[in-house]
Short mmCIF file of C-alpha atoms in Angstrom, two decimals:
data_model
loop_
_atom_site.label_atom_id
_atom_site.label_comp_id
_atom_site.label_asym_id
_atom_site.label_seq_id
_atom_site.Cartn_x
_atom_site.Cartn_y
_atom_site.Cartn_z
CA UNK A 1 -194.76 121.10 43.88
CA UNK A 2 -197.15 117.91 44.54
CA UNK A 3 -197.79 116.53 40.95
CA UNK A 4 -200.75 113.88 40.99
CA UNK A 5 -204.76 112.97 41.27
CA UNK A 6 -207.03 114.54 43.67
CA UNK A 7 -210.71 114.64 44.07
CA UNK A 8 -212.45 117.77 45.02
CA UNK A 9 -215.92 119.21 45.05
CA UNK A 10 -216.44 122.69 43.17
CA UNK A 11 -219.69 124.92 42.49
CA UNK A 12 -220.44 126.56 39.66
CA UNK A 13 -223.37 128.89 38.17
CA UNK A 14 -223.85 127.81 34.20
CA UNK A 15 -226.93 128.41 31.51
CA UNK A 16 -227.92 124.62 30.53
CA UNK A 17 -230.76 124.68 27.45
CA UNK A 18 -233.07 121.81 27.60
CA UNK A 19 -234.21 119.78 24.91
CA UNK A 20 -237.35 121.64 25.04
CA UNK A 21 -235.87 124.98 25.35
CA UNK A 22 -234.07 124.23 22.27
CA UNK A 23 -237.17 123.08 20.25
CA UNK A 24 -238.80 126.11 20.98
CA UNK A 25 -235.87 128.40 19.94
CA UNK A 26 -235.73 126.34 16.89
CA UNK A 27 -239.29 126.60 16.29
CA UNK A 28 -239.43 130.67 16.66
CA UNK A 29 -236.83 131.20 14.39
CA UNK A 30 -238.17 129.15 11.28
CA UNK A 31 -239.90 131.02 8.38
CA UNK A 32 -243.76 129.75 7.58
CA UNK A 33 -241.98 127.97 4.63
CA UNK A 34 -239.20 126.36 7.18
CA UNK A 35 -241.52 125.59 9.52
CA UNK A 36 -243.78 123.32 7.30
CA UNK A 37 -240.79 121.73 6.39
CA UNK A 38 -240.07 121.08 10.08
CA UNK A 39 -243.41 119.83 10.57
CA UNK A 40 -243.26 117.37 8.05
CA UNK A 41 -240.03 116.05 8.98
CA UNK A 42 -241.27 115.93 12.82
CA UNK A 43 -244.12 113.46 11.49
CA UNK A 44 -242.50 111.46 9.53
CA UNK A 45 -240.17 110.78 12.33
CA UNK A 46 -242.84 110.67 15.08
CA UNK A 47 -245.22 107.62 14.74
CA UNK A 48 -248.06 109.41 17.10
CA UNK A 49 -248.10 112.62 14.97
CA UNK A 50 -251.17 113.42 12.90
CA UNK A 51 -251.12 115.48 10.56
CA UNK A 52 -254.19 117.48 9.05
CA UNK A 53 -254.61 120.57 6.85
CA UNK A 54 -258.14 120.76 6.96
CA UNK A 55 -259.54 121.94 10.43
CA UNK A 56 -257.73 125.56 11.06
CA UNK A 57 -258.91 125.24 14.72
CA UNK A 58 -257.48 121.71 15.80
CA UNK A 59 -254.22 121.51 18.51
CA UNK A 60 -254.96 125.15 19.90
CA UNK A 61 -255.30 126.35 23.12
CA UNK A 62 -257.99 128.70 24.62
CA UNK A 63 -255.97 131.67 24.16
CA UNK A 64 -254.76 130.72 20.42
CA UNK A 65 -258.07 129.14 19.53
CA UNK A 66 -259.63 133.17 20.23
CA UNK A 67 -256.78 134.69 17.88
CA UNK A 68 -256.88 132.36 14.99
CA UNK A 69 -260.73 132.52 15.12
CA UNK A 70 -260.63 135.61 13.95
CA UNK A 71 -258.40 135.14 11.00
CA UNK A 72 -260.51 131.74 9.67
CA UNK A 73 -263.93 133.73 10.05
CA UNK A 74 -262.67 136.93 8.55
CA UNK A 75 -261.66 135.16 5.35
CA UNK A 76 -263.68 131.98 5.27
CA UNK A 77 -265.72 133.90 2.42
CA UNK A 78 -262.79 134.62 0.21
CA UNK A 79 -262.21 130.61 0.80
CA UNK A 80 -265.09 129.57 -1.16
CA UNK A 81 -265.80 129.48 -4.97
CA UNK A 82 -268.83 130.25 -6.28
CA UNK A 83 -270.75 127.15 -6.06
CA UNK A 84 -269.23 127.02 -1.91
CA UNK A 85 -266.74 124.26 -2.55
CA UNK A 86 -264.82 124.66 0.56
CA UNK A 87 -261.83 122.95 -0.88
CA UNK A 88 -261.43 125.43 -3.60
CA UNK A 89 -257.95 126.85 -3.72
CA UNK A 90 -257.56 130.46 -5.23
CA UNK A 91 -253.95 129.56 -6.53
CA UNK A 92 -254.88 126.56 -8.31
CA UNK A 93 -256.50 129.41 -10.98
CA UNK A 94 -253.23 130.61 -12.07
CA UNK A 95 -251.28 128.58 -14.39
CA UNK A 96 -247.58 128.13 -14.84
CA UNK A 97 -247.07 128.97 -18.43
CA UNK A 98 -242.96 129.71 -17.94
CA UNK A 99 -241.04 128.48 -20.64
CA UNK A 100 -237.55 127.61 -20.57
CA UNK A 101 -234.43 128.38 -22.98
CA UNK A 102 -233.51 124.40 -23.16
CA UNK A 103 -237.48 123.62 -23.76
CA UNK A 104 -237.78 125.85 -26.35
CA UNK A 105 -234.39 125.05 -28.33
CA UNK A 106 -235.96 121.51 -27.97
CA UNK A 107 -239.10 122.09 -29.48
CA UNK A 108 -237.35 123.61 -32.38
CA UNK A 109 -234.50 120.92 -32.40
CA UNK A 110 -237.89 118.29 -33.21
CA UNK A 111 -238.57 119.90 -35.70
CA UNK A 112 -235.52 119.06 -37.56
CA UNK A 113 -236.93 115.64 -39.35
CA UNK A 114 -233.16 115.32 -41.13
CA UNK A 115 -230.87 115.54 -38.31
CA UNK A 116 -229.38 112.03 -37.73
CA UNK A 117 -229.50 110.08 -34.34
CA UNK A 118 -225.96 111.09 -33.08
CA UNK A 119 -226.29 114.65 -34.35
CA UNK A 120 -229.73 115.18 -32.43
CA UNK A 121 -227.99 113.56 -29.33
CA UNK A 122 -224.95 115.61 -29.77
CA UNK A 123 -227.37 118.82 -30.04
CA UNK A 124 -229.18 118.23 -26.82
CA UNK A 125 -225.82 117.69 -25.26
CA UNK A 126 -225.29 121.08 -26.73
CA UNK A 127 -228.16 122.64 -25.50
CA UNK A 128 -228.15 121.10 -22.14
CA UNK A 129 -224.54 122.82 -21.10
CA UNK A 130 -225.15 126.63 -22.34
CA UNK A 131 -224.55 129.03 -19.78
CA UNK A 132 -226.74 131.39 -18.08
CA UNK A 133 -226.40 133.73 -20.80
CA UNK A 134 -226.31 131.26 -23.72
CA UNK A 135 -223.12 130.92 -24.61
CA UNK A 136 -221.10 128.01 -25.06
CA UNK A 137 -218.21 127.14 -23.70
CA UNK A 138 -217.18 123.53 -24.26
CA UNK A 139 -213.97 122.11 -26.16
CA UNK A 140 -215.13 121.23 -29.73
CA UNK A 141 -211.94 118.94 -29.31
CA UNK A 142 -213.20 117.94 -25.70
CA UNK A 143 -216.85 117.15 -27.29
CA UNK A 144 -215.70 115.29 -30.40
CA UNK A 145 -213.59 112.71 -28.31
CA UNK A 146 -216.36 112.08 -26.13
CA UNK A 147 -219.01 111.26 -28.91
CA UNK A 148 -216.35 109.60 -30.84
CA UNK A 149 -217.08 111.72 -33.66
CA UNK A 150 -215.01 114.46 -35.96
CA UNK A 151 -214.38 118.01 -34.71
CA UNK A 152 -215.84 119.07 -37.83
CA UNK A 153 -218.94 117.42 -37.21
CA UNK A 154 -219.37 118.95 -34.00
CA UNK A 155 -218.49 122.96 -35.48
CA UNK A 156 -221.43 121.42 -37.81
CA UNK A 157 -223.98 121.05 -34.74
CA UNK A 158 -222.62 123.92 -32.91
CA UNK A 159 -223.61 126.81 -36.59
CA UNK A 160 -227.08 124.49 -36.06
CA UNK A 161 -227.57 125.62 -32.78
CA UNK A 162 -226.39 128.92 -33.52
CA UNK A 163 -229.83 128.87 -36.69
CA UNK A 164 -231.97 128.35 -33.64
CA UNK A 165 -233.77 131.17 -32.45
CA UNK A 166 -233.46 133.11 -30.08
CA UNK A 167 -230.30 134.56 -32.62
CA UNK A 168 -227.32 134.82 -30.26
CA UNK A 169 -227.61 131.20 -28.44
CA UNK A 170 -224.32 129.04 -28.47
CA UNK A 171 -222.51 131.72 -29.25
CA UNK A 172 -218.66 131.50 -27.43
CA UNK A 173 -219.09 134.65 -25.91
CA UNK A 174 -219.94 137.94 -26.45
CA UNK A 175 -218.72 139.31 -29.17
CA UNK A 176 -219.74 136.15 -31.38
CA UNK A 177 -223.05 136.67 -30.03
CA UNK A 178 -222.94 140.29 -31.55
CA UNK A 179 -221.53 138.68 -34.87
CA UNK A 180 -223.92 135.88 -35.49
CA UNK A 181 -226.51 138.13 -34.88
CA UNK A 182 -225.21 141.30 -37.87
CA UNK A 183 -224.54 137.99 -40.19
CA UNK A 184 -228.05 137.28 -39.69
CA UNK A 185 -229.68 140.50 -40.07
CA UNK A 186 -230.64 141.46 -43.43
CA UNK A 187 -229.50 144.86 -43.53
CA UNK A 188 -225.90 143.77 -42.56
CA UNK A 189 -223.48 147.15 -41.52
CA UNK A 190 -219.83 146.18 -43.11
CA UNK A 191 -218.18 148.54 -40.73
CA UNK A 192 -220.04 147.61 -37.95
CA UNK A 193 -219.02 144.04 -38.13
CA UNK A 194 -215.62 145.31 -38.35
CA UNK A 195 -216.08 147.41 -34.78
CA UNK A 196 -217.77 144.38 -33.26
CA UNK A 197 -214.85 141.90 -34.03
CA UNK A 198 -211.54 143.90 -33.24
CA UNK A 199 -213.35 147.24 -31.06
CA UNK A 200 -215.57 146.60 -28.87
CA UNK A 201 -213.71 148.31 -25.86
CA UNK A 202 -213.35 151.28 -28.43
CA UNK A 203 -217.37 152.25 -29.04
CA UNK A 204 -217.90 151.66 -25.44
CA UNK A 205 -215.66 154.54 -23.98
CA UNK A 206 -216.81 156.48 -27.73
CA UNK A 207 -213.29 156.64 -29.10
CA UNK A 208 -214.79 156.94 -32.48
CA UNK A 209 -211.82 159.15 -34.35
CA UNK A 210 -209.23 155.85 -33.82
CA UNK A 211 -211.89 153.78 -35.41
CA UNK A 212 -212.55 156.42 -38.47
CA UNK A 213 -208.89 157.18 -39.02
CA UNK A 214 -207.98 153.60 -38.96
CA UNK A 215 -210.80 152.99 -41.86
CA UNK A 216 -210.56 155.88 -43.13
CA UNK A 217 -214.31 156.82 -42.67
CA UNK A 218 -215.91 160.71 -41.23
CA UNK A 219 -216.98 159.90 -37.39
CA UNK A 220 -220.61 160.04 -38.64
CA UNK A 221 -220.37 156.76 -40.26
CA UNK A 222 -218.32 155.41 -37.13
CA UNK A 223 -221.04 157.06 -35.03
CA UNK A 224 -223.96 155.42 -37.88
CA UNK A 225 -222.37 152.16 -37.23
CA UNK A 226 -221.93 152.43 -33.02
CA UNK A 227 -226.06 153.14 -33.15
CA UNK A 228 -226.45 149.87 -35.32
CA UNK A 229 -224.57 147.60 -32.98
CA UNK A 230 -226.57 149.37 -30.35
CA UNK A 231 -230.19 147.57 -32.18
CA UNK A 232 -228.29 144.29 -31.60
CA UNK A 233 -228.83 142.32 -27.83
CA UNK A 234 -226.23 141.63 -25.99
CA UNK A 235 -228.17 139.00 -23.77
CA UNK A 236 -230.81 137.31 -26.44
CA UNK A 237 -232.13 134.84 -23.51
CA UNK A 238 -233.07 137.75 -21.05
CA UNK A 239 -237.15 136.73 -21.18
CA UNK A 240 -236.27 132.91 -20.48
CA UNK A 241 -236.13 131.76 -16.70
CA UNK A 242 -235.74 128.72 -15.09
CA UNK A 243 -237.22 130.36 -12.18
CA UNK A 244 -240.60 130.32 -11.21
CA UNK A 245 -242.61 133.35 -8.87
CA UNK A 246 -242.03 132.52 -5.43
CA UNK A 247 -244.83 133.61 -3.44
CA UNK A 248 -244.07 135.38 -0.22
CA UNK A 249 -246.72 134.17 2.83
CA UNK A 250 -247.34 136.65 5.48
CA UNK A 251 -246.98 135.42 9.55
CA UNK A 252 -248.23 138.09 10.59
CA UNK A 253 -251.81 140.64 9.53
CA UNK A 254 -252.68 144.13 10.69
CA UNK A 255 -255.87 144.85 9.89
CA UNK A 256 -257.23 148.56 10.45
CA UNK A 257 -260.54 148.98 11.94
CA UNK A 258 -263.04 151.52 13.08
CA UNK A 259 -261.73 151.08 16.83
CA UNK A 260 -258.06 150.33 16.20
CA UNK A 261 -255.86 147.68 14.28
CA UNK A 262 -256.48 143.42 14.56
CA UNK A 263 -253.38 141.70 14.52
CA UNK A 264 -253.99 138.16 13.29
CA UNK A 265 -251.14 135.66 13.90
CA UNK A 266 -251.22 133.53 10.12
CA UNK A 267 -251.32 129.47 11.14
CA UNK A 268 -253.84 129.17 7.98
CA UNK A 269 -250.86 127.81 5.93
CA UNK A 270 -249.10 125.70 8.39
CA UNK A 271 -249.90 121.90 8.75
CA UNK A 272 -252.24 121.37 11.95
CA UNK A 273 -250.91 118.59 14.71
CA UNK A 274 -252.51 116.43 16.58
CA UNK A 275 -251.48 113.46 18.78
CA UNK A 276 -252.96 110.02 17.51
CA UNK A 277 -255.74 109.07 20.19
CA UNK A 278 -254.67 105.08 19.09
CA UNK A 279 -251.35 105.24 20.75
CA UNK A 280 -252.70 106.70 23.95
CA UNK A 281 -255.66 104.14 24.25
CA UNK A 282 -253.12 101.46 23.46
CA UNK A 283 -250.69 102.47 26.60
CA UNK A 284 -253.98 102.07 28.70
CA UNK A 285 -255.40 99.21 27.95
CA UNK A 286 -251.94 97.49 27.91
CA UNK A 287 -250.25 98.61 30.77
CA UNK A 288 -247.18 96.21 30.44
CA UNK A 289 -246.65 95.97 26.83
CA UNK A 290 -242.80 96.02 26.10
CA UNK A 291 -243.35 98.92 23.71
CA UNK A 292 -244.97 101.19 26.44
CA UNK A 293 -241.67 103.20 26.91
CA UNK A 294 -240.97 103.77 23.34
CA UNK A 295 -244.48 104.88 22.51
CA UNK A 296 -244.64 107.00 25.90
CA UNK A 297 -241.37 108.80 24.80
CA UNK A 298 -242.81 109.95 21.31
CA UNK A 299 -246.19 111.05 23.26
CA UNK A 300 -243.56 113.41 25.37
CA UNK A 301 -241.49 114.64 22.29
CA UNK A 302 -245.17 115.14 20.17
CA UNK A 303 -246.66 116.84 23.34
CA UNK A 304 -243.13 119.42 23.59
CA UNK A 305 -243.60 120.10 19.50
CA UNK A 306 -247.07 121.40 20.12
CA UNK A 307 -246.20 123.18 23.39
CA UNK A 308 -243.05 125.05 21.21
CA UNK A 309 -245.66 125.81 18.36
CA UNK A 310 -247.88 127.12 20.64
CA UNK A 311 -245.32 129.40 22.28
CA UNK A 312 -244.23 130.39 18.47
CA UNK A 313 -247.82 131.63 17.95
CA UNK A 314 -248.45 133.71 21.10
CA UNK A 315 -244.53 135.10 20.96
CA UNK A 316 -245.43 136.94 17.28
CA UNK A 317 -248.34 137.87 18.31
CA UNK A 318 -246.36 139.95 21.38
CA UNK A 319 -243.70 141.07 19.42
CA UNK A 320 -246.41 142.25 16.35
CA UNK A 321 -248.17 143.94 19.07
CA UNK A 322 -245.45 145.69 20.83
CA UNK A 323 -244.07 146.82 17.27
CA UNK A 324 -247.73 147.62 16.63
CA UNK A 325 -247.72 149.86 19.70
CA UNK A 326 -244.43 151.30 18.75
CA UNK A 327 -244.32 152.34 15.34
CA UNK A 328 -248.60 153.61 15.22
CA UNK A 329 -247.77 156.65 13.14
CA UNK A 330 -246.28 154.22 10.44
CA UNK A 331 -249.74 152.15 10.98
CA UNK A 332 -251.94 155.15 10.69
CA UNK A 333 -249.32 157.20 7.52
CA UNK A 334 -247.21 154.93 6.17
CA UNK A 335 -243.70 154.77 5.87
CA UNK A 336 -242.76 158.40 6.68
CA UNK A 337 -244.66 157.74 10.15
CA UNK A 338 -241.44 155.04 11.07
CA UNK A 339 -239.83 156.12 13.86
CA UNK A 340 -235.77 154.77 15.30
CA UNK A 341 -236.42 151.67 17.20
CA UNK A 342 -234.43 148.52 18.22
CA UNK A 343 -234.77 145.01 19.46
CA UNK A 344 -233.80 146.29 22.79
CA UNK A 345 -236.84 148.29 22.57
CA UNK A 346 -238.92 146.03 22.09
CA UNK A 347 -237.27 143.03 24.47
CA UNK A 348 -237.39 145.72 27.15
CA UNK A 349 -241.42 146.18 26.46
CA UNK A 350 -241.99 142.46 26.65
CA UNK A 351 -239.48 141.65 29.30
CA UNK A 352 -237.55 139.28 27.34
CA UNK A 353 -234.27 138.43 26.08
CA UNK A 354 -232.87 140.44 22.79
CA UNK A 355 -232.01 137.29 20.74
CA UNK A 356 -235.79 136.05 21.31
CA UNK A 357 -236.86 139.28 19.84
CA UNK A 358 -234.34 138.71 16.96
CA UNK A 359 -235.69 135.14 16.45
CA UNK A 360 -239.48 136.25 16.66
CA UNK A 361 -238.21 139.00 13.43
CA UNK A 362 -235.66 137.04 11.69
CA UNK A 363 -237.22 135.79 7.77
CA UNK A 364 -240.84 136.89 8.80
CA UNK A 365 -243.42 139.44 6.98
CA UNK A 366 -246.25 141.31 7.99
CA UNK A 367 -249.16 142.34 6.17
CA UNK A 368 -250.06 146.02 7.44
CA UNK A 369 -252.40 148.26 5.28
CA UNK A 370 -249.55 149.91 3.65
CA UNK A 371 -248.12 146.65 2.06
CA UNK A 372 -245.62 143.61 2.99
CA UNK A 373 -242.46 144.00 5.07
CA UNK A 374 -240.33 142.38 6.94
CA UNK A 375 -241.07 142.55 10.56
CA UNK A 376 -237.00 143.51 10.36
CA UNK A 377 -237.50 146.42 8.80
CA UNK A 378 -239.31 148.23 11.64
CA UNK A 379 -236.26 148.36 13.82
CA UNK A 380 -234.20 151.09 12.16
CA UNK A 381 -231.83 153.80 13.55
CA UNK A 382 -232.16 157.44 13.86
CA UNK A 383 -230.98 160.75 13.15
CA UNK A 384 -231.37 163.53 16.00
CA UNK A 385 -232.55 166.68 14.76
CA UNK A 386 -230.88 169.88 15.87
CA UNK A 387 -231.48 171.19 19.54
CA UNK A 388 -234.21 168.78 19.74
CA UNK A 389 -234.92 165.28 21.47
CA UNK A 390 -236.82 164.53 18.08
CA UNK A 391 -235.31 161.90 16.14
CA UNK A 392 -235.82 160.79 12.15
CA UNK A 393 -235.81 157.12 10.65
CA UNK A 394 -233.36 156.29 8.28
CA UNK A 395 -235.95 154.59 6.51
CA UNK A 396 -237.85 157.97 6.70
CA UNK A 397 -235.09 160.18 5.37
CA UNK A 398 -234.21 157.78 2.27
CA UNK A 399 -238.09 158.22 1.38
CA UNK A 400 -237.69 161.89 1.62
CA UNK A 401 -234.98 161.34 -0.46
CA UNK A 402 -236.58 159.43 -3.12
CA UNK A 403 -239.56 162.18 -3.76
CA UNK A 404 -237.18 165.46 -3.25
CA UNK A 405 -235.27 163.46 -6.48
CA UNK A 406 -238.93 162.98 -8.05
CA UNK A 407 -239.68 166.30 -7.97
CA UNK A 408 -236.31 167.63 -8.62
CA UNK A 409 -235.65 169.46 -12.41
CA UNK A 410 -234.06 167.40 -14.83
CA UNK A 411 -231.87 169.61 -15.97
CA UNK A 412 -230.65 170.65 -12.55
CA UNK A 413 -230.71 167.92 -10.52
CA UNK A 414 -230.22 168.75 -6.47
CA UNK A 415 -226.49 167.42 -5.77
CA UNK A 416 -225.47 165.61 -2.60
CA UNK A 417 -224.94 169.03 -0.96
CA UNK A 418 -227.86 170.35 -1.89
CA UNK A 419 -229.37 167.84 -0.05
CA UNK A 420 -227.97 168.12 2.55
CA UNK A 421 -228.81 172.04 2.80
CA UNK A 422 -233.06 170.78 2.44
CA UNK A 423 -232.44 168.49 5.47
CA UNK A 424 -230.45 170.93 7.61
CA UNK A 425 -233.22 173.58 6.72
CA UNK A 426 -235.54 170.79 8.02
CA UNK A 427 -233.29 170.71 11.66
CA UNK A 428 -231.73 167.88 10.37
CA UNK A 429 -227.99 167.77 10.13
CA UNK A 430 -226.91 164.57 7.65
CA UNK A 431 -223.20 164.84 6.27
CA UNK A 432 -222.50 164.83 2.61
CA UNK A 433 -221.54 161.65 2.36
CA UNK A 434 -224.44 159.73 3.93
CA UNK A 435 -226.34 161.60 1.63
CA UNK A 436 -224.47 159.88 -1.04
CA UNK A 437 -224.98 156.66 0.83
CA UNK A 438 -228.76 156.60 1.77
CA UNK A 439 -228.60 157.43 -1.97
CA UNK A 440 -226.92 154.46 -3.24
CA UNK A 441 -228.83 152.60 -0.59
CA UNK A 442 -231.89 153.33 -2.91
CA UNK A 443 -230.08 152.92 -5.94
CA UNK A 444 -230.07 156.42 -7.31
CA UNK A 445 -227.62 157.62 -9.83
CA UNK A 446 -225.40 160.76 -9.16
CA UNK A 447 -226.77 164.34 -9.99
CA UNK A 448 -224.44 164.01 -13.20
CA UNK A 449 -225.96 161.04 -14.30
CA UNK A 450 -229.39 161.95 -13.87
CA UNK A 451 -228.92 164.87 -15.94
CA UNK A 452 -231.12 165.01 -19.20
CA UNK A 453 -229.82 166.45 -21.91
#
């Protein structure tokens, strides 16, 4: 066998994406909120981008210009305040009023006029590394060496923190939560403070004739004192957050009308792009300035971003439609009008590939007269029914689901084979156990725990 170098010729049939190919994939895939992200990033990088969030019309085409249209003189008139101030913003009405745990242990903590300087710094310090449910978990040793101070002195802070309200906070975990709280309540159970420090696990699976014989107390006191410890709370910094409401911004609306639906693609949120008429005059009158190439190759890449968004607009607007022309019962009823469909449905409708459909869905919402979804949740599989061709959502069985358990009695809830029976009557045949699936899908309890007693 010849070992060595040779030169030969071969063909070969590959995929290759282009640059602008991949912008636009990029581009169809991003969120509203991703994509104004994208945007901005794109102009600071791009000298010839403008930027503008006035004009909702600007870097459209024909086609585009006809859709959006629609959308800006439809709501124009919700737009406006009442003395027509066309900047007026609706959301700038509602104000943040959310108020933290570490705030409001700090408001209290200046309130303190006789706390000394390393004590109030020691306390913030304190404050500033509770967990999420308040507790505290640092080395009193750890803390004291790194304030150069006595342990002492820092157990001292830590029962100060503990005064604060809301009663619980800096507690070590949660049975000192449950302790600091009975010391602090005036009418202070004895036994129940006993339970709390050495039996938790005991009252929680009701094992209350250990705890009476080992006290020597009747179960109704054991039982008097489980009910107590059941006033206390467990988590006393539930109704702080340090999260505030995240608004969720539709891409796409379905509007019903007297002849039909409007589908409106949403660009009303999005930055609006223009290229910067300066650069462009500048290449012509100065035909031979050394910076002609560098400004000519961020016209090209500002000219591609505006294609791609482009494309992005009219590509929802195909896939809302074909979804639109798919799923019209859920359109015209609701949610028990969605019928089985899937991306290949939908990429065989438009004549394009699945993973553009997937893109065109992927972190997107609609707004359709019955509410806010995801455009993902239209695609859903099905259940045949019996010696039929008919076939059921499983988005529209789990809603049958949810009101056969409204209506159900209380006392005698249906079971997972009972509903299976009501479906099968109904020619569908669902096993047992995606029953029980679909229901903890929806987050329903078990017929034996929603039993009433």
């Amino acid at each position: 066998m010849q070992v060595g170098f040779e030169l030969y010729q071969k063909q070969t049939l590959k995929l290759s994406l282009t640059p602008e190919l991949q912008q636009s994939i990029k581009i169809l895939q991003y969120s509203t909120h991703e994509l104004i992200d994208f945007l901005n990033r794109q102009v600071y990088e791009n000298p010839v981008l403008e930027i503008s969030f006035e004009d909702p019309l600007a870097s459209l085409s024909e086609s585009s210009i006809r859709i959006s249209k629609i959308n800006f003189l439809k709501r124009s008139s919700k737009s406006k305040s009442f003395n027509g101030d066309n900047d007026y913003n609706p959301i700038n009405n509602y104000s943040i009023n959310t108020e933290t745990l570490e705030s409001h242990l700090l408001e209290q903590l200046s309130l303190l006029s006789s706390l000394k300087a390393i004590e109030r710094k020691v306390l913030k310090f304190l404050i500033g590394n509770l967990n999420e449910y308040g507790f505290l978990e640092l080395d009193a040793n750890w803390t004291a060496s790194h304030f150069s101070v006595s342990v002492e002195e820092i157990e001292k802070m830590i029962q100060v923190l503990q005064s604060l309200d809301p009663i619980g906070v800096g507690a070590k975990d949660l049975t000192d939560c449950l302790l600091i709280q009975l010391r602090e309540h005036e009418n202070c159970n004895e036994l129940a403070y006993k339970i709390v420090g050495r039996h938790l696990t005991d009252i929680a699976e009701k094992r209350y004739r250990k705890i009476a014989a080992l006290y020597k107390v009747t179960i109704q006191e054991v039982q008097e004192a489980a009910d107590f410890i059941r006033t206390l709370n467990p988590r006393p910094i539930s109704h702080f957050s340090n999260d505030l409401t995240h608004y969720i911004i539709p891409d796409v609306y379905v509007e019903k009308e007297k002849e039909g639906f409007l589908i409106t693609v949403n660009d009303s949120c999005t930055p609006k792009l223009s290229i910067s008429p300066i650069y462009k005059d500048h290449i012509a009158l100065n035909p031979v300035n050394p910076a002609k190439d560098y400004i000519k190759g961020h016209i090209n890449d500002a000219q591609l971003l505006l294609k791609g968004l482009e494309q992005r607009q009219m590509t929802l607007y195909k896939v809302a439609a074909a979804i639109l022309d798919e799923q019209q019962e859920f359109f015209m009823k609701g949610i028990t009008g969605l019928k089985p469909m899937t991306l290949k449905d939908i990429s065989e409708k438009l004549q394009v590939h699945e993973s553009t459909i997937s893109r065109a869905t992927s972190n997107k919402y609609i707004q359709t007269p019955h509410g806010l979804f995801k455009l993902r949740n239209f695609f859903t599989r099905g259940v045949n029914r019996v010696n039929s061709q008919v076939t059921e959502s499983t988005t529209t069985i789990k809603e049958k689901i949810k009101v056969l358990i409204a209506a159900e009695d209380k006392i005698k809830p249906f079971s997972d084979q009972k509903l299976c029976q009501i479906f099968e009557n109904e020619g569908m045949k669902i096993s047992r156990r995606t029953i029980a699936k679909y229901r903890e899908d929806l987050g329903i309890p078990g017929s034996s725990k929603r039993r009433r007693f």
